[in-house]
PDB file of C-alpha atoms in Angstrom:
ATOM      1  CA  MET A   1     -68.102  38.430  26.233  1.00 90.00           C
ATOM      2  CA  HIS A   2     -67.821  37.791  22.512  1.00 94.00           C
ATOM      3  CA  THR A   3     -69.841  35.353  20.441  1.00 96.00           C
ATOM      4  CA  LYS A   4     -68.219  32.366  18.727  1.00 94.00           C
ATOM      5  CA  GLU A   5     -68.450  34.212  15.409  1.00 95.00           C
ATOM      6  CA  GLU A   6     -66.688  37.246  16.883  1.00 96.00           C
ATOM      7  CA  LYS A   7     -63.947  35.028  18.315  1.00 95.00           C
ATOM      8  CA  LEU A   8     -63.409  33.378  14.924  1.00 96.00           C
ATOM      9  CA  ALA A   9     -63.294  36.802  13.281  1.00 97.00           C
ATOM     10  CA  ALA A  10     -60.691  37.988  15.812  1.00 96.00           C
ATOM     11  CA  PHE A  11     -58.539  34.925  15.128  1.00 96.00           C
ATOM     12  CA  GLY A  12     -58.908  35.518  11.398  1.00 97.00           C
ATOM     13  CA  ARG A  13     -57.758  39.112  11.913  1.00 97.00           C
ATOM     14  CA  LEU A  14     -54.641  37.803  13.676  1.00 97.00           C
ATOM     15  CA  LEU A  15     -53.898  35.503  10.731  1.00 97.00           C
ATOM     16  CA  ASP A  16     -54.389  38.371   8.271  1.00 97.00           C
ATOM     17  CA  THR A  17     -52.111  40.598  10.328  1.00 97.00           C
ATOM     18  CA  MET A  18     -49.410  37.928  10.393  1.00 97.00           C
ATOM     19  CA  ASP A  19     -49.676  37.481   6.619  1.00 97.00           C
ATOM     20  CA  ALA A  20     -49.255  41.212   6.067  1.00 97.00           C
ATOM     21  CA  LEU A  21     -46.305  41.507   8.455  1.00 97.00           C
ATOM     22  CA  ARG A  22     -44.543  38.506   6.979  1.00 96.00           C
ATOM     23  CA  GLU A  23     -44.974  39.841   3.448  1.00 96.00           C
ATOM     24  CA  LYS A  24     -44.383  43.571   3.986  1.00 96.00           C
ATOM     25  CA  CYS A  25     -42.251  44.056   7.127  1.00 96.00           C
ATOM     26  CA  PRO A  26     -38.506  43.381   6.581  1.00 95.00           C
ATOM     27  CA  TRP A  27     -37.915  42.496  10.239  1.00 95.00           C
ATOM     28  CA  ASN A  28     -40.802  40.005  10.405  1.00 95.00           C
ATOM     29  CA  ALA A  29     -39.837  38.542   7.043  1.00 96.00           C
ATOM     30  CA  ALA A  30     -36.303  37.902   8.249  1.00 96.00           C
ATOM     31  CA  GLN A  31     -37.298  35.901  11.331  1.00 96.00           C
ATOM     32  CA  THR A  32     -36.965  32.128  11.681  1.00 96.00           C
ATOM     33  CA  MET A  33     -38.311  29.683  14.236  1.00 96.00           C
ATOM     34  CA  GLU A  34     -34.900  29.701  15.872  1.00 94.00           C
ATOM     35  CA  SER A  35     -34.685  33.497  16.064  1.00 95.00           C
ATOM     36  CA  ILE A  36     -38.063  33.995  17.727  1.00 95.00           C
ATOM     37  CA  ARG A  37     -37.792  31.033  20.123  1.00 92.00           C
ATOM     38  CA  PRO A  38     -36.014  33.025  22.899  1.00 88.00           C
ATOM     39  CA  MET A  39     -38.669  35.741  22.631  1.00 93.00           C
ATOM     40  CA  THR A  40     -41.385  33.107  22.967  1.00 94.00           C
ATOM     41  CA  GLU A  41     -39.798  31.847  26.189  1.00 88.00           C
ATOM     42  CA  GLU A  42     -39.884  35.410  27.508  1.00 90.00           C
ATOM     43  CA  GLU A  43     -43.571  35.717  26.592  1.00 93.00           C
ATOM     44  CA  VAL A  44     -44.372  32.503  28.487  1.00 91.00           C
ATOM     45  CA  TYR A  45     -42.728  33.884  31.616  1.00 87.00           C
ATOM     46  CA  GLU A  46     -44.547  37.205  31.219  1.00 92.00           C
ATOM     47  CA  LEU A  47     -47.859  35.332  30.976  1.00 93.00           C
ATOM     48  CA  SER A  48     -46.990  33.283  34.052  1.00 87.00           C
ATOM     49  CA  ASP A  49     -46.105  36.462  35.935  1.00 86.00           C
ATOM     50  CA  VAL A  50     -49.426  38.231  35.336  1.00 91.00           C
ATOM     51  CA  ILE A  51     -51.366  35.063  36.194  1.00 90.00           C
ATOM     52  CA  LEU A  52     -49.573  34.817  39.539  1.00 83.00           C
ATOM     53  CA  LYS A  53     -50.350  38.486  40.181  1.00 86.00           C
ATOM     54  CA  GLY A  54     -54.041  37.957  39.404  1.00 90.00           C
ATOM     55  CA  ASP A  55     -53.808  40.645  36.702  1.00 95.00           C
ATOM     56  CA  ARG A  56     -56.665  39.762  34.332  1.00 96.00           C
ATOM     57  CA  PRO A  57     -56.194  42.675  31.863  1.00 96.00           C
ATOM     58  CA  GLY A  58     -52.499  41.836  31.768  1.00 96.00           C
ATOM     59  CA  THR A  59     -53.303  38.168  31.250  1.00 96.00           C
ATOM     60  CA  ALA A  60     -55.500  39.024  28.260  1.00 96.00           C
ATOM     61  CA  LYS A  61     -52.626  40.999  26.730  1.00 97.00           C
ATOM     62  CA  GLU A  62     -50.004  38.317  27.348  1.00 96.00           C
ATOM     63  CA  ILE A  63     -52.225  35.558  25.926  1.00 97.00           C
ATOM     64  CA  GLY A  64     -52.468  37.650  22.769  1.00 97.00           C
ATOM     65  CA  ASP A  65     -48.696  38.086  22.635  1.00 97.00           C
ATOM     66  CA  LEU A  66     -48.175  34.340  22.994  1.00 97.00           C
ATOM     67  CA  LEU A  67     -50.812  33.543  20.366  1.00 97.00           C
ATOM     68  CA  TYR A  68     -49.018  35.901  17.998  1.00 97.00           C
ATOM     69  CA  HIS A  69     -45.823  33.875  18.442  1.00 97.00           C
ATOM     70  CA  LEU A  70     -47.610  30.570  17.853  1.00 97.00           C
ATOM     71  CA  VAL A  71     -49.204  31.888  14.672  1.00 98.00           C
ATOM     72  CA  PHE A  72     -45.751  33.169  13.667  1.00 98.00           C
ATOM     73  CA  TYR A  73     -44.285  29.649  13.894  1.00 98.00           C
ATOM     74  CA  ALA A  74     -47.168  28.219  11.888  1.00 97.00           C
ATOM     75  CA  ARG A  75     -46.785  30.880   9.189  1.00 97.00           C
ATOM     76  CA  ILE A  76     -43.069  30.072   8.828  1.00 97.00           C
ATOM     77  CA  ALA A  77     -43.901  26.363   8.555  1.00 97.00           C
ATOM     78  CA  GLN A  78     -46.558  27.179   5.950  1.00 97.00           C
ATOM     79  CA  GLU A  79     -43.919  28.933   3.840  1.00 97.00           C
ATOM     80  CA  GLU A  80     -41.693  25.870   4.169  1.00 96.00           C
ATOM     81  CA  GLY A  81     -44.568  23.668   3.055  1.00 96.00           C
ATOM     82  CA  SER A  82     -44.411  21.495   6.176  1.00 97.00           C
ATOM     83  CA  PHE A  83     -47.707  22.448   7.885  1.00 97.00           C
ATOM     84  CA  ASP A  84     -49.970  25.397   8.668  1.00 96.00           C
ATOM     85  CA  ILE A  85     -51.999  26.603  11.643  1.00 97.00           C
ATOM     86  CA  ALA A  86     -54.975  24.377  10.730  1.00 97.00           C
ATOM     87  CA  ASP A  87     -52.752  21.291  11.064  1.00 97.00           C
ATOM     88  CA  SER A  88     -51.675  22.404  14.532  1.00 96.00           C
ATOM     89  CA  LEU A  89     -55.250  23.075  15.629  1.00 96.00           C
ATOM     90  CA  ASP A  90     -56.493  19.756  14.256  1.00 96.00           C
ATOM     91  CA  LYS A  91     -53.710  17.870  16.020  1.00 93.00           C
ATOM     92  CA  VAL A  92     -54.444  19.359  19.420  1.00 94.00           C
ATOM     93  CA  VAL A  93     -58.198  18.837  19.055  1.00 94.00           C
ATOM     94  CA  ASP A  94     -57.701  15.206  17.985  1.00 91.00           C
ATOM     95  CA  LYS A  95     -55.400  14.702  20.971  1.00 87.00           C
ATOM     96  CA  MET A  96     -57.867  16.200  23.456  1.00 89.00           C
ATOM     97  CA  VAL A  97     -60.754  14.160  22.053  1.00 88.00           C
ATOM     98  CA  PHE A  98     -58.698  10.966  22.386  1.00 84.00           C
ATOM     99  CA  ARG A  99     -57.569  11.810  25.921  1.00 81.00           C
ATOM    100  CA  HIS A 100     -61.083  12.589  27.154  1.00 83.00           C
ATOM    101  CA  PRO A 101     -63.226   9.506  26.406  1.00 82.00           C
ATOM    102  CA  HIS A 102     -65.472  10.515  29.326  1.00 81.00           C
ATOM    103  CA  VAL A 103     -66.449  13.571  27.276  1.00 84.00           C
ATOM    104  CA  PHE A 104     -66.244  12.465  23.629  1.00 85.00           C
ATOM    105  CA  GLY A 105     -66.213   8.649  23.748  1.00 78.00           C
ATOM    106  CA  PRO A 106     -68.663   5.864  24.562  1.00 75.00           C
ATOM    107  CA  ASP A 107     -68.442   6.725  28.265  1.00 72.00           C
ATOM    108  CA  ALA A 108     -69.514  10.332  27.670  1.00 73.00           C
ATOM    109  CA  GLY A 109     -71.921  11.512  30.315  1.00 68.00           C
ATOM    110  CA  LYS A 110     -70.918   8.978  32.950  1.00 71.00           C
ATOM    111  CA  PRO A 111     -69.942  10.524  36.304  1.00 62.00           C
ATOM    112  CA  THR A 112     -66.159  10.919  36.519  1.00 71.00           C
ATOM    113  CA  SER A 113     -64.211  12.760  39.197  1.00 74.00           C
ATOM    114  CA  ALA A 114     -61.270  15.049  38.528  1.00 73.00           C
ATOM    115  CA  LYS A 115     -59.089  12.729  40.616  1.00 70.00           C
ATOM    116  CA  GLU A 116     -60.010   9.680  38.511  1.00 69.00           C
ATOM    117  CA  ILE A 117     -59.079  11.580  35.353  1.00 69.00           C
ATOM    118  CA  ALA A 118     -55.765  12.767  36.808  1.00 67.00           C
ATOM    119  CA  ASP A 119     -54.891   9.290  38.107  1.00 63.00           C
ATOM    120  CA  THR A 120     -55.268   7.680  34.656  1.00 63.00           C
ATOM    121  CA  TRP A 121     -54.031  10.595  32.531  1.00 62.00           C
ATOM    122  CA  GLU A 122     -50.570   9.187  31.737  1.00 59.00           C
ATOM    123  CA  LEU A 123     -51.990   5.736  30.974  1.00 62.00           C
ATOM    124  CA  VAL A 124     -54.419   7.255  28.465  1.00 65.00           C
ATOM    125  CA  LYS A 125     -51.625   9.281  26.866  1.00 66.00           C
ATOM    126  CA  ALA A 126     -49.484   6.155  26.536  1.00 64.00           C
ATOM    127  CA  LYS A 127     -52.144   4.626  24.256  1.00 65.00           C
ATOM    128  CA  GLU A 128     -51.810   7.375  21.632  1.00 65.00           C
ATOM    129  CA  LYS A 129     -50.534   6.205  18.258  1.00 60.00           C
ATOM    130  CA  ASP A 130     -48.017   9.050  18.155  1.00 59.00           C
ATOM    131  CA  GLY A 131     -47.412   8.962  21.899  1.00 56.00           C
ATOM    132  CA  ASN A 132     -44.004   9.207  23.534  1.00 57.00           C
ATOM    133  CA  LYS A 133     -41.857   6.070  23.645  1.00 69.00           C
ATOM    134  CA  THR A 134     -41.615   6.277  27.432  1.00 77.00           C
ATOM    135  CA  VAL A 135     -43.569   8.037  30.149  1.00 79.00           C
ATOM    136  CA  LEU A 136     -40.862  10.660  30.721  1.00 84.00           C
ATOM    137  CA  SER A 137     -39.604  11.100  27.156  1.00 79.00           C
ATOM    138  CA  GLY A 138     -42.034  13.949  26.476  1.00 78.00           C
ATOM    139  CA  ILE A 139     -40.439  16.205  29.101  1.00 85.00           C
ATOM    140  CA  PRO A 140     -38.106  18.701  27.377  1.00 84.00           C
ATOM    141  CA  ASP A 141     -34.483  18.774  28.524  1.00 85.00           C
ATOM    142  CA  ALA A 142     -34.594  22.576  28.229  1.00 79.00           C
ATOM    143  CA  MET A 143     -37.417  22.893  30.760  1.00 84.00           C
ATOM    144  CA  PRO A 144     -36.380  24.741  33.965  1.00 88.00           C
ATOM    145  CA  ALA A 145     -35.250  22.174  36.524  1.00 92.00           C
ATOM    146  CA  LEU A 146     -37.933  22.943  39.122  1.00 93.00           C
ATOM    147  CA  LEU A 147     -40.738  22.533  36.590  1.00 89.00           C
ATOM    148  CA  LYS A 148     -39.013  19.492  35.090  1.00 92.00           C
ATOM    149  CA  ALA A 149     -38.892  17.784  38.484  1.00 94.00           C
ATOM    150  CA  LEU A 150     -42.566  18.518  39.128  1.00 93.00           C
ATOM    151  CA  SER A 151     -43.550  17.263  35.675  1.00 91.00           C
ATOM    152  CA  MET A 152     -41.600  14.027  36.153  1.00 93.00           C
ATOM    153  CA  GLN A 153     -43.235  13.433  39.520  1.00 94.00           C
ATOM    154  CA  GLU A 154     -46.717  14.088  38.122  1.00 89.00           C
ATOM    155  CA  LYS A 155     -46.146  11.708  35.210  1.00 87.00           C
ATOM    156  CA  ALA A 156     -44.859   9.002  37.536  1.00 89.00           C
ATOM    157  CA  ARG A 157     -47.902   9.512  39.769  1.00 88.00           C
ATOM    158  CA  GLY A 158     -50.166   9.073  36.757  1.00 82.00           C
ATOM    159  CA  CYS A 159     -48.739   5.569  36.346  1.00 82.00           C
ATOM    160  CA  GLY A 160     -49.188   4.688  40.004  1.00 85.00           C
ATOM    161  CA  PHE A 161     -45.584   5.336  41.089  1.00 89.00           C
ATOM    162  CA  ASP A 162     -46.108   7.560  44.107  1.00 92.00           C
ATOM    163  CA  TRP A 163     -46.134   7.610  47.893  1.00 90.00           C
ATOM    164  CA  GLU A 164     -49.029   5.689  49.440  1.00 90.00           C
ATOM    165  CA  ARG A 165     -49.217   8.254  52.246  1.00 93.00           C
ATOM    166  CA  LYS A 166     -48.038  11.793  51.707  1.00 94.00           C
ATOM    167  CA  GLU A 167     -46.669  11.940  55.263  1.00 96.00           C
ATOM    168  CA  ASP A 168     -44.048   9.330  54.313  1.00 95.00           C
ATOM    169  CA  VAL A 169     -42.278  11.850  52.081  1.00 96.00           C
ATOM    170  CA  TRP A 170     -40.769  13.591  55.124  1.00 96.00           C
ATOM    171  CA  GLU A 171     -38.606  10.577  55.887  1.00 96.00           C
ATOM    172  CA  LYS A 172     -37.157  10.929  52.375  1.00 96.00           C
ATOM    173  CA  VAL A 173     -36.601  14.672  52.841  1.00 97.00           C
ATOM    174  CA  SER A 174     -34.801  14.023  56.146  1.00 97.00           C
ATOM    175  CA  GLU A 175     -32.705  11.304  54.539  1.00 96.00           C
ATOM    176  CA  GLU A 176     -31.643  13.612  51.707  1.00 97.00           C
ATOM    177  CA  LEU A 177     -30.893  16.443  54.144  1.00 97.00           C
ATOM    178  CA  GLY A 178     -28.573  14.134  56.066  1.00 96.00           C
ATOM    179  CA  GLU A 179     -26.797  13.098  52.868  1.00 96.00           C
ATOM    180  CA  VAL A 180     -26.280  16.769  51.969  1.00 97.00           C
ATOM    181  CA  GLY A 181     -24.595  17.282  55.337  1.00 96.00           C
ATOM    182  CA  GLU A 182     -22.305  14.294  54.758  1.00 95.00           C
ATOM    183  CA  ALA A 183     -21.359  15.511  51.282  1.00 96.00           C
ATOM    184  CA  CYS A 184     -20.586  18.995  52.586  1.00 96.00           C
ATOM    185  CA  ARG A 185     -18.332  17.545  55.280  1.00 96.00           C
ATOM    186  CA  GLU A 186     -16.485  15.606  52.572  1.00 95.00           C
ATOM    187  CA  GLN A 187     -16.036  18.831  50.567  1.00 93.00           C
ATOM    188  CA  ASP A 188     -16.480  16.911  47.299  1.00 93.00           C
ATOM    189  CA  PRO A 189     -18.033  19.434  44.822  1.00 94.00           C
ATOM    190  CA  ARG A 190     -19.588  16.818  42.557  1.00 94.00           C
ATOM    191  CA  HIS A 191     -21.040  14.855  45.463  1.00 96.00           C
ATOM    192  CA  MET A 192     -22.413  18.041  47.051  1.00 96.00           C
ATOM    193  CA  GLU A 193     -24.110  19.043  43.793  1.00 96.00           C
ATOM    194  CA  GLU A 194     -25.668  15.595  43.476  1.00 97.00           C
ATOM    195  CA  GLU A 195     -26.990  15.563  47.041  1.00 97.00           C
ATOM    196  CA  PHE A 196     -28.320  19.122  46.910  1.00 97.00           C
ATOM    197  CA  GLY A 197     -30.161  18.098  43.740  1.00 97.00           C
ATOM    198  CA  ASP A 198     -31.654  15.064  45.483  1.00 97.00           C
ATOM    199  CA  LEU A 199     -32.758  17.239  48.424  1.00 97.00           C
ATOM    200  CA  LEU A 200     -34.412  19.806  46.150  1.00 97.00           C
ATOM    201  CA  PHE A 201     -36.156  17.015  44.215  1.00 97.00           C
ATOM    202  CA  ALA A 202     -37.506  15.564  47.475  1.00 97.00           C
ATOM    203  CA  VAL A 203     -38.754  18.967  48.712  1.00 97.00           C
ATOM    204  CA  ILE A 204     -40.512  19.589  45.384  1.00 97.00           C
ATOM    205  CA  ASN A 205     -42.106  16.175  45.748  1.00 96.00           C
ATOM    206  CA  ALA A 206     -43.319  17.071  49.239  1.00 97.00           C
ATOM    207  CA  ALA A 207     -44.844  20.324  48.001  1.00 96.00           C
ATOM    208  CA  ARG A 208     -46.659  18.435  45.231  1.00 94.00           C
ATOM    209  CA  LEU A 209     -48.049  15.864  47.645  1.00 95.00           C
ATOM    210  CA  TYR A 210     -49.430  18.616  49.883  1.00 95.00           C
ATOM    211  CA  GLY A 211     -51.039  20.453  46.964  1.00 93.00           C
ATOM    212  CA  VAL A 212     -48.552  23.336  46.906  1.00 94.00           C
ATOM    213  CA  ASP A 213     -47.229  24.648  43.594  1.00 91.00           C
ATOM    214  CA  PRO A 214     -43.463  24.745  44.260  1.00 93.00           C
ATOM    215  CA  GLU A 215     -42.859  27.281  41.499  1.00 87.00           C
ATOM    216  CA  ALA A 216     -45.455  29.666  42.939  1.00 86.00           C
ATOM    217  CA  ALA A 217     -44.163  29.043  46.461  1.00 91.00           C
ATOM    218  CA  LEU A 218     -40.560  29.800  45.523  1.00 92.00           C
ATOM    219  CA  SER A 219     -41.628  32.801  43.470  1.00 86.00           C
ATOM    220  CA  GLY A 220     -43.476  34.129  46.516  1.00 89.00           C
ATOM    221  CA  SER A 221     -40.402  33.679  48.685  1.00 94.00           C
ATOM    222  CA  CYS A 222     -38.283  35.503  46.094  1.00 93.00           C
ATOM    223  CA  SER A 223     -40.752  38.398  46.074  1.00 91.00           C
ATOM    224  CA  LYS A 224     -40.680  38.519  49.870  1.00 94.00           C
ATOM    225  CA  PHE A 225     -36.882  38.539  49.892  1.00 95.00           C
ATOM    226  CA  ARG A 226     -36.880  41.344  47.317  1.00 95.00           C
ATOM    227  CA  ARG A 227     -39.236  43.475  49.443  1.00 95.00           C
ATOM    228  CA  ARG A 228     -37.254  43.007  52.627  1.00 96.00           C
ATOM    229  CA  PHE A 229     -33.847  43.466  51.027  1.00 96.00           C
ATOM    230  CA  THR A 230     -35.065  46.591  49.244  1.00 96.00           C
ATOM    231  CA  TYR A 231     -36.253  47.930  52.617  1.00 95.00           C
ATOM    232  CA  LEU A 232     -32.837  47.143  54.093  1.00 95.00           C
ATOM    233  CA  GLU A 233     -31.123  48.984  51.264  1.00 95.00           C
ATOM    234  CA  GLU A 234     -33.458  51.996  51.408  1.00 94.00           C
ATOM    235  CA  GLN A 235     -33.094  52.379  55.188  1.00 93.00           C
ATOM    236  CA  THR A 236     -29.321  52.155  54.912  1.00 94.00           C
ATOM    237  CA  LEU A 237     -29.117  54.800  52.177  1.00 93.00           C
ATOM    238  CA  ARG A 238     -31.493  57.036  54.117  1.00 91.00           C
ATOM    239  CA  LYS A 239     -28.930  57.074  56.924  1.00 90.00           C
ATOM    240  CA  GLY A 240     -26.193  58.065  54.481  1.00 91.00           C
ATOM    241  CA  ARG A 241     -24.487  54.696  54.669  1.00 91.00           C
ATOM    242  CA  LYS A 242     -23.790  51.784  52.318  1.00 91.00           C
ATOM    243  CA  LEU A 243     -24.731  48.155  52.863  1.00 92.00           C
ATOM    244  CA  THR A 244     -21.065  47.228  52.922  1.00 91.00           C
ATOM    245  CA  ASP A 245     -20.609  49.549  55.911  1.00 90.00           C
ATOM    246  CA  LEU A 246     -23.103  47.626  58.072  1.00 92.00           C
ATOM    247  CA  THR A 247     -22.325  44.719  60.318  1.00 93.00           C
ATOM    248  CA  LEU A 248     -24.377  41.564  59.948  1.00 94.00           C
ATOM    249  CA  ALA A 249     -26.080  42.353  63.259  1.00 95.00           C
ATOM    250  CA  GLU A 250     -27.118  45.789  61.971  1.00 93.00           C
ATOM    251  CA  MET A 251     -28.475  44.244  58.787  1.00 94.00           C
ATOM    252  CA  ASP A 252     -30.424  41.664  60.788  1.00 95.00           C
ATOM    253  CA  ALA A 253     -31.985  44.407  62.919  1.00 94.00           C
ATOM    254  CA  ILE A 254     -33.262  46.288  59.849  1.00 95.00           C
ATOM    255  CA  TRP A 255     -34.388  42.991  58.308  1.00 95.00           C
ATOM    256  CA  ASP A 256     -36.454  42.297  61.414  1.00 95.00           C
ATOM    257  CA  GLU A 257     -38.008  45.762  61.025  1.00 94.00           C
ATOM    258  CA  ALA A 258     -39.094  44.815  57.527  1.00 95.00           C
ATOM    259  CA  LYS A 259     -40.638  41.582  58.819  1.00 93.00           C
ATOM    260  CA  ALA A 260     -42.452  43.465  61.582  1.00 94.00           C
ATOM    261  CA  LYS A 261     -43.920  45.803  58.960  1.00 92.00           C
ATOM    262  CA  GLY A 262     -45.303  42.794  57.075  1.00 92.00           C
ATOM    263  CA  LEU A 263     -42.980  43.200  54.102  1.00 91.00           C
TER     264      LEU A 263
END
């Protein structure tokens, strides 16, 4: 592992590299915050992907790619005269110091559990001078819906708005499932969309209460579906046929083969 001095030198090298690219590379010089934003979103997903795979070398690479983007934004802002990377770093450090009085404040050193910190997190954030106007106002509209739902539920929990017993959530899930069935029988598209949304929100809530990351869980199910469907496709092609030639029963039989093989 590197020393603090080596880490600072590496960060300084990144800043120097960004300066050179911005000044001497036509493509880098032409970029704006708006033009690189979609690429940043892609980098975040790539980082998430390698973390889920447990790929540590890949994680190191993707963290670097994301840091490059963050420094890029700060360099553009520096050129505009609005702020630079030091302002961003100072802001996040000030925020973390304020939000962790058990580490940096008068209560530093006193025993505090992770649960106690999590339970009061949103209340501490609400005391910030530049804090959000409401508990949920800091959640971006552009955030993927699954993550947005989880974030809203976590923030509400931090203010004490949560189920007293996690087992009680299943009554809500059952209620929403019934309402989905009613909406589908009505064949009202808008009502069906609303009720499916409520059901998904309730299931995400249940996963949270039981300590399951719904994003990771759904990602795992998608990967499993990909493996089994790929097996189905490969077996079909091996027999000189196309998927569209198979009956549903034939597809199910090959699908069961994939399950039996642990795919």
